PDB file of C-alpha atoms in Angstrom:
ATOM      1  CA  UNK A  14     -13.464-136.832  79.930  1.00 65.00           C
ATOM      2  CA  UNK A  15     -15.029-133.738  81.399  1.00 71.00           C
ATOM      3  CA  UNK A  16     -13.462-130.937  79.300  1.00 78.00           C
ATOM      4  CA  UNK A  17     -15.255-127.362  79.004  1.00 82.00           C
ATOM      5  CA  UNK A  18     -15.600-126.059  75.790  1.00 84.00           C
ATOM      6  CA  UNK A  19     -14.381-123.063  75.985  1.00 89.00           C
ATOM      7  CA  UNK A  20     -11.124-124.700  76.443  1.00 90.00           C
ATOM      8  CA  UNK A  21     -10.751-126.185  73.212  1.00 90.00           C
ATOM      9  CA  UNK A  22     -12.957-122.875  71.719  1.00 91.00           C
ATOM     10  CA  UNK A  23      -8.790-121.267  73.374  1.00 92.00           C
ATOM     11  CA  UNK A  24      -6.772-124.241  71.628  1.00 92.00           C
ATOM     12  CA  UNK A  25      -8.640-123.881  68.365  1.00 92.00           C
ATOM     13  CA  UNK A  26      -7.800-119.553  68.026  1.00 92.00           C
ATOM     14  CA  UNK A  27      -4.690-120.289  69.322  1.00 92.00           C
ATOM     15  CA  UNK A  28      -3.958-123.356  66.855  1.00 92.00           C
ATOM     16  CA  UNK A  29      -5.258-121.597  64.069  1.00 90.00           C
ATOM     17  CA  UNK A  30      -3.104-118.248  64.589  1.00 90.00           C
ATOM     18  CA  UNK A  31      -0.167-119.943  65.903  1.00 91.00           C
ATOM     19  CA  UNK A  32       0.079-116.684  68.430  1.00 90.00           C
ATOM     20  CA  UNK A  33      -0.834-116.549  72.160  1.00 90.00           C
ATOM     21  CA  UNK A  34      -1.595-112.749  71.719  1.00 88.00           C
ATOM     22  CA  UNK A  35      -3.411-112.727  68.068  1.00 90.00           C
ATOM     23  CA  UNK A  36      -5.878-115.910  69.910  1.00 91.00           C
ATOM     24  CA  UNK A  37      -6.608-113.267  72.933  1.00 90.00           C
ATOM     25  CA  UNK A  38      -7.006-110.984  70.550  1.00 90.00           C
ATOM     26  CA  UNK A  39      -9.696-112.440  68.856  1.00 89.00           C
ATOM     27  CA  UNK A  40     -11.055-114.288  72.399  1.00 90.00           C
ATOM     28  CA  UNK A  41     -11.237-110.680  73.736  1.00 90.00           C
ATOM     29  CA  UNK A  42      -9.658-112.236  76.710  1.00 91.00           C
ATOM     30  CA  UNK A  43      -5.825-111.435  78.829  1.00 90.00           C
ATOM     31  CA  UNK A  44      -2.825-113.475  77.025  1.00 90.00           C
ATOM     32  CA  UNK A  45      -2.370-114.777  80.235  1.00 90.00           C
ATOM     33  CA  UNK A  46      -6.281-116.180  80.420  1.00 90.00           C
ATOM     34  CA  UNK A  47      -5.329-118.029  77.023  1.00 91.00           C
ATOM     35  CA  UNK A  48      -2.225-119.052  78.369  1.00 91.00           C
ATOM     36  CA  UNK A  49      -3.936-120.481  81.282  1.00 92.00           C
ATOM     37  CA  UNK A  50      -6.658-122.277  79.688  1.00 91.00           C
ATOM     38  CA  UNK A  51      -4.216-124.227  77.133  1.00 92.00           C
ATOM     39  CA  UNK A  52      -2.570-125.373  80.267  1.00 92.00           C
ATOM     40  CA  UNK A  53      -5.265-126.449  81.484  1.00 92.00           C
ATOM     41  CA  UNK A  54      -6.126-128.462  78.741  1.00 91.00           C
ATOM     42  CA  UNK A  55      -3.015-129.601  78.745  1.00 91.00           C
ATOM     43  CA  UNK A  56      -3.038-131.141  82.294  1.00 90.00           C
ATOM     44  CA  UNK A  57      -6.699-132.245  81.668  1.00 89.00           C
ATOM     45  CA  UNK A  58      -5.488-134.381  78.642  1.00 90.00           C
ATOM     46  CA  UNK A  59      -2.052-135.137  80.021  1.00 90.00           C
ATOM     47  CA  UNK A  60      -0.640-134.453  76.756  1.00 91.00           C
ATOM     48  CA  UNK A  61       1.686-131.180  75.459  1.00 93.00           C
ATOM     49  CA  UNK A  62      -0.504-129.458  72.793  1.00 92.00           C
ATOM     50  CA  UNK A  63       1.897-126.915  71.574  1.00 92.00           C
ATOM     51  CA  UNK A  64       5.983-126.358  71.361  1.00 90.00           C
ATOM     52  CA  UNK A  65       6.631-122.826  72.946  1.00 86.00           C
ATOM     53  CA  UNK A  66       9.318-120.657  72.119  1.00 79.00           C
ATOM     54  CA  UNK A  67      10.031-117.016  72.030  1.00 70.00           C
ATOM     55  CA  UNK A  68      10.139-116.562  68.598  1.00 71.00           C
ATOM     56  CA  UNK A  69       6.553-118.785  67.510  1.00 79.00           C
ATOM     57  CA  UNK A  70       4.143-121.620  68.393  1.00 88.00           C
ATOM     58  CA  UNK A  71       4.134-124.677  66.802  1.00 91.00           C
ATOM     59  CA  UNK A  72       1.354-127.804  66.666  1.00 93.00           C
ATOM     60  CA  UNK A  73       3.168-130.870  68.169  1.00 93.00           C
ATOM     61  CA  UNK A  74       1.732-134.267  66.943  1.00 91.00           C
ATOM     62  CA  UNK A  75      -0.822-134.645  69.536  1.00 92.00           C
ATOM     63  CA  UNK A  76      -1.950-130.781  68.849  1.00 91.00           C
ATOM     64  CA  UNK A  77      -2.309-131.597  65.076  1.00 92.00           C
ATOM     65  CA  UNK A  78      -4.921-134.404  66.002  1.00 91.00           C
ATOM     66  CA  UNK A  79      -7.245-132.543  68.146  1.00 92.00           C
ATOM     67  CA  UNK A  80      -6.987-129.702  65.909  1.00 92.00           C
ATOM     68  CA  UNK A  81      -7.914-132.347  62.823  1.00 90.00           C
ATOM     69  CA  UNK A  82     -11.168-132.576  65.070  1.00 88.00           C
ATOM     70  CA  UNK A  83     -11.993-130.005  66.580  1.00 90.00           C
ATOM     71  CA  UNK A  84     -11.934-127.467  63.716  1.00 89.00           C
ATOM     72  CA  UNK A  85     -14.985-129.113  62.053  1.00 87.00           C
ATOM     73  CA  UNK A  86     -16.253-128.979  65.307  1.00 85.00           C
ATOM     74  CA  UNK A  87     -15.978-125.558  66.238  1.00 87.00           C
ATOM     75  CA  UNK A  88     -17.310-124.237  62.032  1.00 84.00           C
ATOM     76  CA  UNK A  89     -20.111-126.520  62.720  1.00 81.00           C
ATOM     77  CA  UNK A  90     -21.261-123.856  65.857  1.00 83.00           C
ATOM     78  CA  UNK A  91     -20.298-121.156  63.800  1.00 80.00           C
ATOM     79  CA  UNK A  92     -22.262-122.510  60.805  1.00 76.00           C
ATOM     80  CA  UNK A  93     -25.002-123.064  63.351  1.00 76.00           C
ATOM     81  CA  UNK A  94     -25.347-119.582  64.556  1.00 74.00           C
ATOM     82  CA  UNK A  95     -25.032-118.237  61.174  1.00 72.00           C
ATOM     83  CA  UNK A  96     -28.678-120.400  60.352  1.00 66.00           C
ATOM     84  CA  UNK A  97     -30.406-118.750  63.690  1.00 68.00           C
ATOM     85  CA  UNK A  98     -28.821-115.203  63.215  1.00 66.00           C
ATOM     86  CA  UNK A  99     -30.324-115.926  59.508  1.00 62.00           C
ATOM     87  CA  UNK A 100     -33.708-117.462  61.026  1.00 55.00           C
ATOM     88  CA  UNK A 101     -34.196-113.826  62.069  1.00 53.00           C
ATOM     89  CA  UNK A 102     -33.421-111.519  59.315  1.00 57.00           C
ATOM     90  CA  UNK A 103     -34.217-111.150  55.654  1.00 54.00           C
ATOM     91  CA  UNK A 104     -30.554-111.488  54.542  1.00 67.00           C
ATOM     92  CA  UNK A 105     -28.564-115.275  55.001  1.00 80.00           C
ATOM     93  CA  UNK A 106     -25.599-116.280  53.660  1.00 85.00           C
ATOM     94  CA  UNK A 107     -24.052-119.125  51.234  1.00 92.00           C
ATOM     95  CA  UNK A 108     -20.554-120.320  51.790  1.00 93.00           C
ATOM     96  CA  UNK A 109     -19.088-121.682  48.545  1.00 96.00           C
ATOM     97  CA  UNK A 110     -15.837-123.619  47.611  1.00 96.00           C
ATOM     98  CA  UNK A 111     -14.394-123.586  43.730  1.00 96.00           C
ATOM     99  CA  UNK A 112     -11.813-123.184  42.085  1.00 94.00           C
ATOM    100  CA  UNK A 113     -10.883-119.650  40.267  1.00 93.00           C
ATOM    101  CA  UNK A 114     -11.561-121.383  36.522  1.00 94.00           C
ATOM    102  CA  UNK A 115     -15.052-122.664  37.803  1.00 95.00           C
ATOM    103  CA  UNK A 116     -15.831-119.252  39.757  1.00 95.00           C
ATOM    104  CA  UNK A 117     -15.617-117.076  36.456  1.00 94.00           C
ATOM    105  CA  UNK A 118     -15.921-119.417  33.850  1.00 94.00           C
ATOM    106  CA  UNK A 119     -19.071-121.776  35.173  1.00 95.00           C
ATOM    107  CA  UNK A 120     -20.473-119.881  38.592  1.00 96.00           C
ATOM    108  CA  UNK A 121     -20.691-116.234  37.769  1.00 95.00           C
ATOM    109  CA  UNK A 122     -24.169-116.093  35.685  1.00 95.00           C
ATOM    110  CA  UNK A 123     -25.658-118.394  39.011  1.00 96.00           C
ATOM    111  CA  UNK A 124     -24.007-115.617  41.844  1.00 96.00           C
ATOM    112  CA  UNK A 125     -25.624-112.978  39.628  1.00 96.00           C
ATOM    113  CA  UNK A 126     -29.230-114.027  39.396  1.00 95.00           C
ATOM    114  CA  UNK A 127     -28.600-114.943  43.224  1.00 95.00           C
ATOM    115  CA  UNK A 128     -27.781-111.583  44.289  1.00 94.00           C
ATOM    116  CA  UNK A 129     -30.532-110.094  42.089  1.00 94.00           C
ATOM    117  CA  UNK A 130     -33.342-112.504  43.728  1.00 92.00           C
ATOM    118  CA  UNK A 131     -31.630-112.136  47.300  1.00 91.00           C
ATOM    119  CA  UNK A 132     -30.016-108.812  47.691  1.00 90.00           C
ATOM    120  CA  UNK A 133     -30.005-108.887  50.866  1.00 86.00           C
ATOM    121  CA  UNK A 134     -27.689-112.171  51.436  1.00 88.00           C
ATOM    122  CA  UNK A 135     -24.255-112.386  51.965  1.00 87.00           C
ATOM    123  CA  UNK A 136     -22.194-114.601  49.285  1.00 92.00           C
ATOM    124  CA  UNK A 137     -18.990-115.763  50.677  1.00 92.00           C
ATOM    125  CA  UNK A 138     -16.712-117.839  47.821  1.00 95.00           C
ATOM    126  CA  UNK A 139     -13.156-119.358  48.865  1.00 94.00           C
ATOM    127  CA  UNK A 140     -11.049-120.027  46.147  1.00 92.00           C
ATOM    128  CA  UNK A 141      -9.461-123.069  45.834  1.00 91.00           C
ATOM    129  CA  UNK A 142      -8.414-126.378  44.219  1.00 91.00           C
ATOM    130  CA  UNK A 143     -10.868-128.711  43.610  1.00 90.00           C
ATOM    131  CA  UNK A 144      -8.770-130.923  46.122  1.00 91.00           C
ATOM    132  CA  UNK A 145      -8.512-128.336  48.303  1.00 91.00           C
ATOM    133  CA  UNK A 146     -12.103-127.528  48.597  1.00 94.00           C
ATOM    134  CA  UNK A 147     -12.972-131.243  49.710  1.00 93.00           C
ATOM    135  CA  UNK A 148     -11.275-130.403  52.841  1.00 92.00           C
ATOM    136  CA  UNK A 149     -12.745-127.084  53.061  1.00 93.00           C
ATOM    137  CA  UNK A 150     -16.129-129.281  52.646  1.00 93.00           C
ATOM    138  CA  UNK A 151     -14.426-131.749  55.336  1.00 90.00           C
ATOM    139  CA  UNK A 152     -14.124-128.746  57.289  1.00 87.00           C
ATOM    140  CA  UNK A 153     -17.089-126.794  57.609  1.00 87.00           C
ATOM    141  CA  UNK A 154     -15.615-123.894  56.173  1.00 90.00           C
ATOM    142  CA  UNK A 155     -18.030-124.262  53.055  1.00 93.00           C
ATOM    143  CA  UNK A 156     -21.942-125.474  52.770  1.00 93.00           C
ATOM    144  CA  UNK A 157     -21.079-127.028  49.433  1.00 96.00           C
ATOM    145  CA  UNK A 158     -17.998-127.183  46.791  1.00 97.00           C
ATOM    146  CA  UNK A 159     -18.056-127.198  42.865  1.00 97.00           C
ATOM    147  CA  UNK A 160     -15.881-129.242  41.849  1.00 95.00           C
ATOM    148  CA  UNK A 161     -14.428-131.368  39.066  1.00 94.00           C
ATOM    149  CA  UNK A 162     -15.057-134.852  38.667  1.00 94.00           C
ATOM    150  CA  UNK A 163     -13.582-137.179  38.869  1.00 92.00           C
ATOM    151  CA  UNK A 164     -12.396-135.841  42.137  1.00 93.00           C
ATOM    152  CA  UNK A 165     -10.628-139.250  44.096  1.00 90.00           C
ATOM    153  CA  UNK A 166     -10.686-137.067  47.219  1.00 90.00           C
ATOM    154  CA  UNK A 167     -14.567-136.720  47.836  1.00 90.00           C
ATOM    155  CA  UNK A 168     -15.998-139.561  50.110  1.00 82.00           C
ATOM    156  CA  UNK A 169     -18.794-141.243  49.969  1.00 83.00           C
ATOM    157  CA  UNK A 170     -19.914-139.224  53.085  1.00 83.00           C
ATOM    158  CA  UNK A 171     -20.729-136.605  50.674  1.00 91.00           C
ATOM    159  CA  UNK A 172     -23.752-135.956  48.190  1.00 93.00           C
ATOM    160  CA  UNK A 173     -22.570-135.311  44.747  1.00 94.00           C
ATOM    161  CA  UNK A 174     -24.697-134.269  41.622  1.00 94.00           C
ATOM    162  CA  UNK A 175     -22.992-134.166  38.318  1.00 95.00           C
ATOM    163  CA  UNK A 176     -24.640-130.368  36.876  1.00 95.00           C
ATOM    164  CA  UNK A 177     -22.572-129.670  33.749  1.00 94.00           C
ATOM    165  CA  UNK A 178     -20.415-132.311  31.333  1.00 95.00           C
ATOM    166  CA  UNK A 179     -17.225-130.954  29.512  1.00 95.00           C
ATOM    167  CA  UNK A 180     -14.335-131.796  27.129  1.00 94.00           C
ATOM    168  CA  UNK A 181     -10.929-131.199  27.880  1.00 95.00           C
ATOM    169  CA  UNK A 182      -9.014-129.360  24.632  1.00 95.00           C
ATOM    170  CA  UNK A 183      -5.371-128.732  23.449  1.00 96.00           C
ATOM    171  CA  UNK A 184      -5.015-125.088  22.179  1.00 95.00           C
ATOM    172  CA  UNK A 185      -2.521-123.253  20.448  1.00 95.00           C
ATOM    173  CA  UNK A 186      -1.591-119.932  18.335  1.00 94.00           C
ATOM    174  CA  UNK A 187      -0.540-119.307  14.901  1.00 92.00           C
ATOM    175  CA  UNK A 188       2.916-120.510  16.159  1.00 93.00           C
ATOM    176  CA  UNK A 189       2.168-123.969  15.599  1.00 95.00           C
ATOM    177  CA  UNK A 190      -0.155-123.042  12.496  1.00 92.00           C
ATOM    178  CA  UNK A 191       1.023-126.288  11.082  1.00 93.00           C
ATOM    179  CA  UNK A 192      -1.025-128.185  13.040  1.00 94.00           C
ATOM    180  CA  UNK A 193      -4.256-126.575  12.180  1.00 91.00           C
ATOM    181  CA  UNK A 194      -6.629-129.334  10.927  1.00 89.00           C
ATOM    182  CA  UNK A 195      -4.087-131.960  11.595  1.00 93.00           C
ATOM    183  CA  UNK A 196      -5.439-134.470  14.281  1.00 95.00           C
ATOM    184  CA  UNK A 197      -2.486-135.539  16.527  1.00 96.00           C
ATOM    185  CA  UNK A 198      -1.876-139.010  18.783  1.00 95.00           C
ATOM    186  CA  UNK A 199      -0.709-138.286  22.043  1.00 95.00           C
ATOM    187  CA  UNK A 200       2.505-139.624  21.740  1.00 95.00           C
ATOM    188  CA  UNK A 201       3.068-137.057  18.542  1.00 96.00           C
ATOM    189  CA  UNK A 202       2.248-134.160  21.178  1.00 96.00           C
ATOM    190  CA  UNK A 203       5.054-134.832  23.209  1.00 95.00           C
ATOM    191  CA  UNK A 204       7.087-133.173  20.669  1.00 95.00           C
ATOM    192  CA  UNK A 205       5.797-130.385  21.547  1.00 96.00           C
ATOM    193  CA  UNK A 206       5.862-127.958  24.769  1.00 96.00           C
ATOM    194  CA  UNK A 207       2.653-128.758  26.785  1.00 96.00           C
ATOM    195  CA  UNK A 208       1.503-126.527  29.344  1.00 97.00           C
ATOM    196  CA  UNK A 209      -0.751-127.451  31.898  1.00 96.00           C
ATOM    197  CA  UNK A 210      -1.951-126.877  35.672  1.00 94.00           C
ATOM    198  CA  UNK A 211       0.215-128.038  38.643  1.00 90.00           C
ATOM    199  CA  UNK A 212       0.195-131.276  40.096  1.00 86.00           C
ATOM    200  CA  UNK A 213      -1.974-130.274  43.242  1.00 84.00           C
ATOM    201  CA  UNK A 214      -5.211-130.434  40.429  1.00 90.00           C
ATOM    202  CA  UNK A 215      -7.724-133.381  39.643  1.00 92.00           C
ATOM    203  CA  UNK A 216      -6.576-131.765  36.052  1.00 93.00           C
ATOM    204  CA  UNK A 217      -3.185-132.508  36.224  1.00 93.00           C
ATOM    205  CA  UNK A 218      -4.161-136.178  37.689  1.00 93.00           C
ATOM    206  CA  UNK A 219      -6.533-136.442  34.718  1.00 94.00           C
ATOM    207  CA  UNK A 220      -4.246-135.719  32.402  1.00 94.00           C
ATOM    208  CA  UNK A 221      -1.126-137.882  33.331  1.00 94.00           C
ATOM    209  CA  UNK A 222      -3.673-140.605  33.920  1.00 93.00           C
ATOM    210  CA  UNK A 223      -4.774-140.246  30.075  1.00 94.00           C
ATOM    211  CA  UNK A 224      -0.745-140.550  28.953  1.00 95.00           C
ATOM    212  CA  UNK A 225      -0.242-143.019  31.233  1.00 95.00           C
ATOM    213  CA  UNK A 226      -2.864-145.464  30.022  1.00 93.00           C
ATOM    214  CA  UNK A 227      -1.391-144.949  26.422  1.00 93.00           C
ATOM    215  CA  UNK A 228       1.913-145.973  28.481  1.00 94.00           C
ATOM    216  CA  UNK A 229       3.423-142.399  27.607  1.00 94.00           C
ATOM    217  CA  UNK A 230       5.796-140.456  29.982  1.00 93.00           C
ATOM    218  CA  UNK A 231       4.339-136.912  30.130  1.00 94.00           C
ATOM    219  CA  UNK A 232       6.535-134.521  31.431  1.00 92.00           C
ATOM    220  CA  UNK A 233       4.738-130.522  30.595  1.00 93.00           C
ATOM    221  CA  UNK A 234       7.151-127.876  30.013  1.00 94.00           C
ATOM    222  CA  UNK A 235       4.935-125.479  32.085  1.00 94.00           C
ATOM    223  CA  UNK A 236       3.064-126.370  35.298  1.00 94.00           C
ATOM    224  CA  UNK A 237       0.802-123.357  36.802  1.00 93.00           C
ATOM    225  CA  UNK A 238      -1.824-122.817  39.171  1.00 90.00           C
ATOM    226  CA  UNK A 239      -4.360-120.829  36.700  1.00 92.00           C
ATOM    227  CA  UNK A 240      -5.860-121.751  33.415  1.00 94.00           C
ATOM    228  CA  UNK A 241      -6.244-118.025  32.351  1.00 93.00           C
ATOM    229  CA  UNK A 242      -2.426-118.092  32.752  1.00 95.00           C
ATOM    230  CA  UNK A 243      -2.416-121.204  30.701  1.00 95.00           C
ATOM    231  CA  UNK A 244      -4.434-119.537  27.975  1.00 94.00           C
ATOM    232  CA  UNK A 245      -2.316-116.496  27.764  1.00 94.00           C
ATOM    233  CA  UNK A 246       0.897-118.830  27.328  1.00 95.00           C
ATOM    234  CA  UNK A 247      -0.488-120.390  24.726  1.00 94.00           C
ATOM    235  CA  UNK A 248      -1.289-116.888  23.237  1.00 93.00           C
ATOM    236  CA  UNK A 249       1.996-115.976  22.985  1.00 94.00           C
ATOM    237  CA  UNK A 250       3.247-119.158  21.356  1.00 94.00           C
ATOM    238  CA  UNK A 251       5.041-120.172  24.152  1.00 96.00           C
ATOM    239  CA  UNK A 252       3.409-123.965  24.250  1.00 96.00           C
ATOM    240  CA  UNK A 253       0.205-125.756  23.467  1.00 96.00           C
ATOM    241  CA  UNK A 254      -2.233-125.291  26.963  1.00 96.00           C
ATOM    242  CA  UNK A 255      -4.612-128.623  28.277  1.00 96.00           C
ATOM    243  CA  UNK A 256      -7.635-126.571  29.886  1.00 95.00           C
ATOM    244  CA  UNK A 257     -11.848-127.432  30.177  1.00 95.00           C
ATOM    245  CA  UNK A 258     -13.784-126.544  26.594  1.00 93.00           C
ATOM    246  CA  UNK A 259     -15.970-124.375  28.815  1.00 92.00           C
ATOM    247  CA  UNK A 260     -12.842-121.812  29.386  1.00 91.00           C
ATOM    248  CA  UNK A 261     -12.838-121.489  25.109  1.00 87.00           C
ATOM    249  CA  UNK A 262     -14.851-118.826  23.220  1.00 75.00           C
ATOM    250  CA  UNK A 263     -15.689-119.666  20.162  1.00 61.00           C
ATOM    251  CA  UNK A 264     -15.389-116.785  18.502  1.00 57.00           C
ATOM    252  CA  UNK A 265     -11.427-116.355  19.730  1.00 68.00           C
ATOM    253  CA  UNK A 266      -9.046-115.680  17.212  1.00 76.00           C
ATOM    254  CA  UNK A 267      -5.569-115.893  19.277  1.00 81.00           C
ATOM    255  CA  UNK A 268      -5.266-119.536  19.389  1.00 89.00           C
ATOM    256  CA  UNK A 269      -7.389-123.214  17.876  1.00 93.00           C
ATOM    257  CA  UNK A 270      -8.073-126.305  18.998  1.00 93.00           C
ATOM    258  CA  UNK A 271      -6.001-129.072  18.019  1.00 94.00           C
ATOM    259  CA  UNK A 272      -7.865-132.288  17.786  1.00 93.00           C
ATOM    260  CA  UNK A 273      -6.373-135.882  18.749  1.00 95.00           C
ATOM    261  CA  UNK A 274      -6.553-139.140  17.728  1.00 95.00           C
ATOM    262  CA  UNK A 275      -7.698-140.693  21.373  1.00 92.00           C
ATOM    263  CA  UNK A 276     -10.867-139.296  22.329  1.00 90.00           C
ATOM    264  CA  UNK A 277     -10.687-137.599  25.616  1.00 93.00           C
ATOM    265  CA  UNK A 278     -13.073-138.617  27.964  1.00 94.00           C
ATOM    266  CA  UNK A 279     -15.289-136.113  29.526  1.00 95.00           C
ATOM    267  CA  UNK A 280     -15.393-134.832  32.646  1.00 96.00           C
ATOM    268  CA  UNK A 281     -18.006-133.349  34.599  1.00 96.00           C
ATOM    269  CA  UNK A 282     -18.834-130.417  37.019  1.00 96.00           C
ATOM    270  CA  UNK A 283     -20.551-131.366  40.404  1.00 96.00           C
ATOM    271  CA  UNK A 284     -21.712-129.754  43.385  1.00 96.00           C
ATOM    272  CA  UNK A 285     -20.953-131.757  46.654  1.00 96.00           C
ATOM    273  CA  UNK A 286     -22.318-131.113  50.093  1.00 94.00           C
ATOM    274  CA  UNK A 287     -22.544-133.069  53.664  1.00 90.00           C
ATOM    275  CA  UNK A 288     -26.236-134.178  53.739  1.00 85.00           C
ATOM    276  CA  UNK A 289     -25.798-134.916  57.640  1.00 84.00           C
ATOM    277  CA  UNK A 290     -25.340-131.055  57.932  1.00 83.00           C
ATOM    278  CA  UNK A 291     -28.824-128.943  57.834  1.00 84.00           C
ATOM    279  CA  UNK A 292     -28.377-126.538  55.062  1.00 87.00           C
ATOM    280  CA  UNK A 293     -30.090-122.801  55.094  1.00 85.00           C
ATOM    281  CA  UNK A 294     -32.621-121.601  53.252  1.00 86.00           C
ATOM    282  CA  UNK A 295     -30.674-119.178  51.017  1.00 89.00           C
ATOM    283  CA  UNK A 296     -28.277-122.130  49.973  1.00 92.00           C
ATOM    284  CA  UNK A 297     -31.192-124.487  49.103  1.00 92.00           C
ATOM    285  CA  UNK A 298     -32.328-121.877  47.202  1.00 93.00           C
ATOM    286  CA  UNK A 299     -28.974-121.476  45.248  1.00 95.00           C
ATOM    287  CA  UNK A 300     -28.985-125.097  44.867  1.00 95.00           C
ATOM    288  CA  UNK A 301     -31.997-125.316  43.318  1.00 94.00           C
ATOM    289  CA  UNK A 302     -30.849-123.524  40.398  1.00 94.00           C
ATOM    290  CA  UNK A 303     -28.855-126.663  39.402  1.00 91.00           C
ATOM    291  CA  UNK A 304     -31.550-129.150  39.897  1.00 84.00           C
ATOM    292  CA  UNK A 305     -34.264-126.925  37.401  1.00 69.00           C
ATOM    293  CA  UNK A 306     -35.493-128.286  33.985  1.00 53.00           C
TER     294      UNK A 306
END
């Protein structure tokens, strides 16, 4: 099938907006050209791409497949361009995925030296999940992800280098001061409020995977999205918080660690990145940081 590409380069602005008029905007074509060209594309593939209306644009079925392909597609030109624009200047760019707790708890020290060694580069992070950031990875929207491992949603199309090791901990304030130095089971936890991260978090998979292998029930009394909120909770006495070691400093006095009687595995921090995909030079460089000593 003999399809130009600026016809799917119209479907993919106009996918991604969901908007006729915001997709010409950003085409710096007519409305009407756009309209044109996704009816084209249309009759080309015999197949109704998107469900018009007067109020919004919607994906049908057959719209959400293409679009499943030919986003990568179309951030693998951009990516592309990015590497000769950079082939040509002093500056560059790295694209990064992680997660807010792995941005300022883990990342932060390696963005600084980076920006002090290669002012001139642009540093572009997208918070996410760690889930979420395999499909950013998927995507093309990223060069490479940190993320936690295990991670069941990072295929074996990706490279994946374990860089750091860490402990899961309980913590809690002087509310529960009863349980300082006392080493708890599990199942004697429950008795308490747990709070934790949401269910959309190799965390939160982690951690019901650990009860559930003890054949406990675990049902937190807080789910959130943030481990700083986490920490705060637990703070103010308002539950005992699961987070990574790594997010503890040791010389906090607002809350301890209480210890268990199952030893929690460890889990580790990775970087993961599409081999197939040529990488720039300012992102090797950034990677290299991980692989010294």
């Amino acid at each position: 099938m003999d399809i130009n590409y600026e016809l799917y380069k119209v479907f993919y602005y106009v996918a991604d907006t969901l908007s006729f008029s915001e997709a010409s905007k950003k085409l710096f074509i007519s409305q009407s050209a756009v309209s044109q060209s996704v009816k084209t594309l249309e009759k080309k593939m015999n197949q109704t791409l998107f469900i018009r209306n007067t109020k919004k644009v919607q994906l049908t079925p057959e719209g959400e497949i293409l679009l499943r392909h030919i986003e990568p597609a179309i951030n693998l030109i951009k990516r592309g361009e990015a590497q000769i624009l950079e082939a040509s200047s002093t500056g560059g760019q790295i694209r990064i995925g992680a997660s807010d707790t792995i941005c300022r708890y883990f990342l932060v020290p390696y963005l600084e030296r980076f920006h002090k060694e290669f002012p001139n580069a642009h540093i572009k992070v997208m918070n996410a999940t760690s889930i979420k950031c395999v499909e950013l990875l998927e995507n093309g929207q990223v060069d490479f992800i940190v993320t936690n491992l295990p991670n069941a949603y990072l295929g074996s199309s990706f490279s994946t280098k374990k860089i750091k090791d860490f402990h899961d901990v309980f913590i809690a304030n002087n509310a529960f001061s009863h349980l300082k130095g006392q080493i708890l089971s599990l199942k004697e936890l429950l008795e308490y409020p747990l709070l934790m991260l949401d269910k959309k978090s190799t965390t939160s998979e982690f951690l019901h995977a650990l009860f559930q292998q003890h054949q406990l029930d675990l049902v937190p009394e807080i789910e959130l999205s943030s481990n700083d909120l986490l920490i705060d909770l637990a703070k103010i006495g308002l539950g005992i918080a699961f987070i990574p070691d790594y997010c503890v400093s040791e010389s906090s006095d607002d809350f301890f660690i209480i210890n268990t009687t199952e030893q929690l595995p460890p889990r580790h921090l990775a970087i993961s990145y599409n081999e197939r995909v040529p990488l720039s030079h300012v992102t090797k460089e950034f990677l290299n940081y991980f692989t010294e000593n």
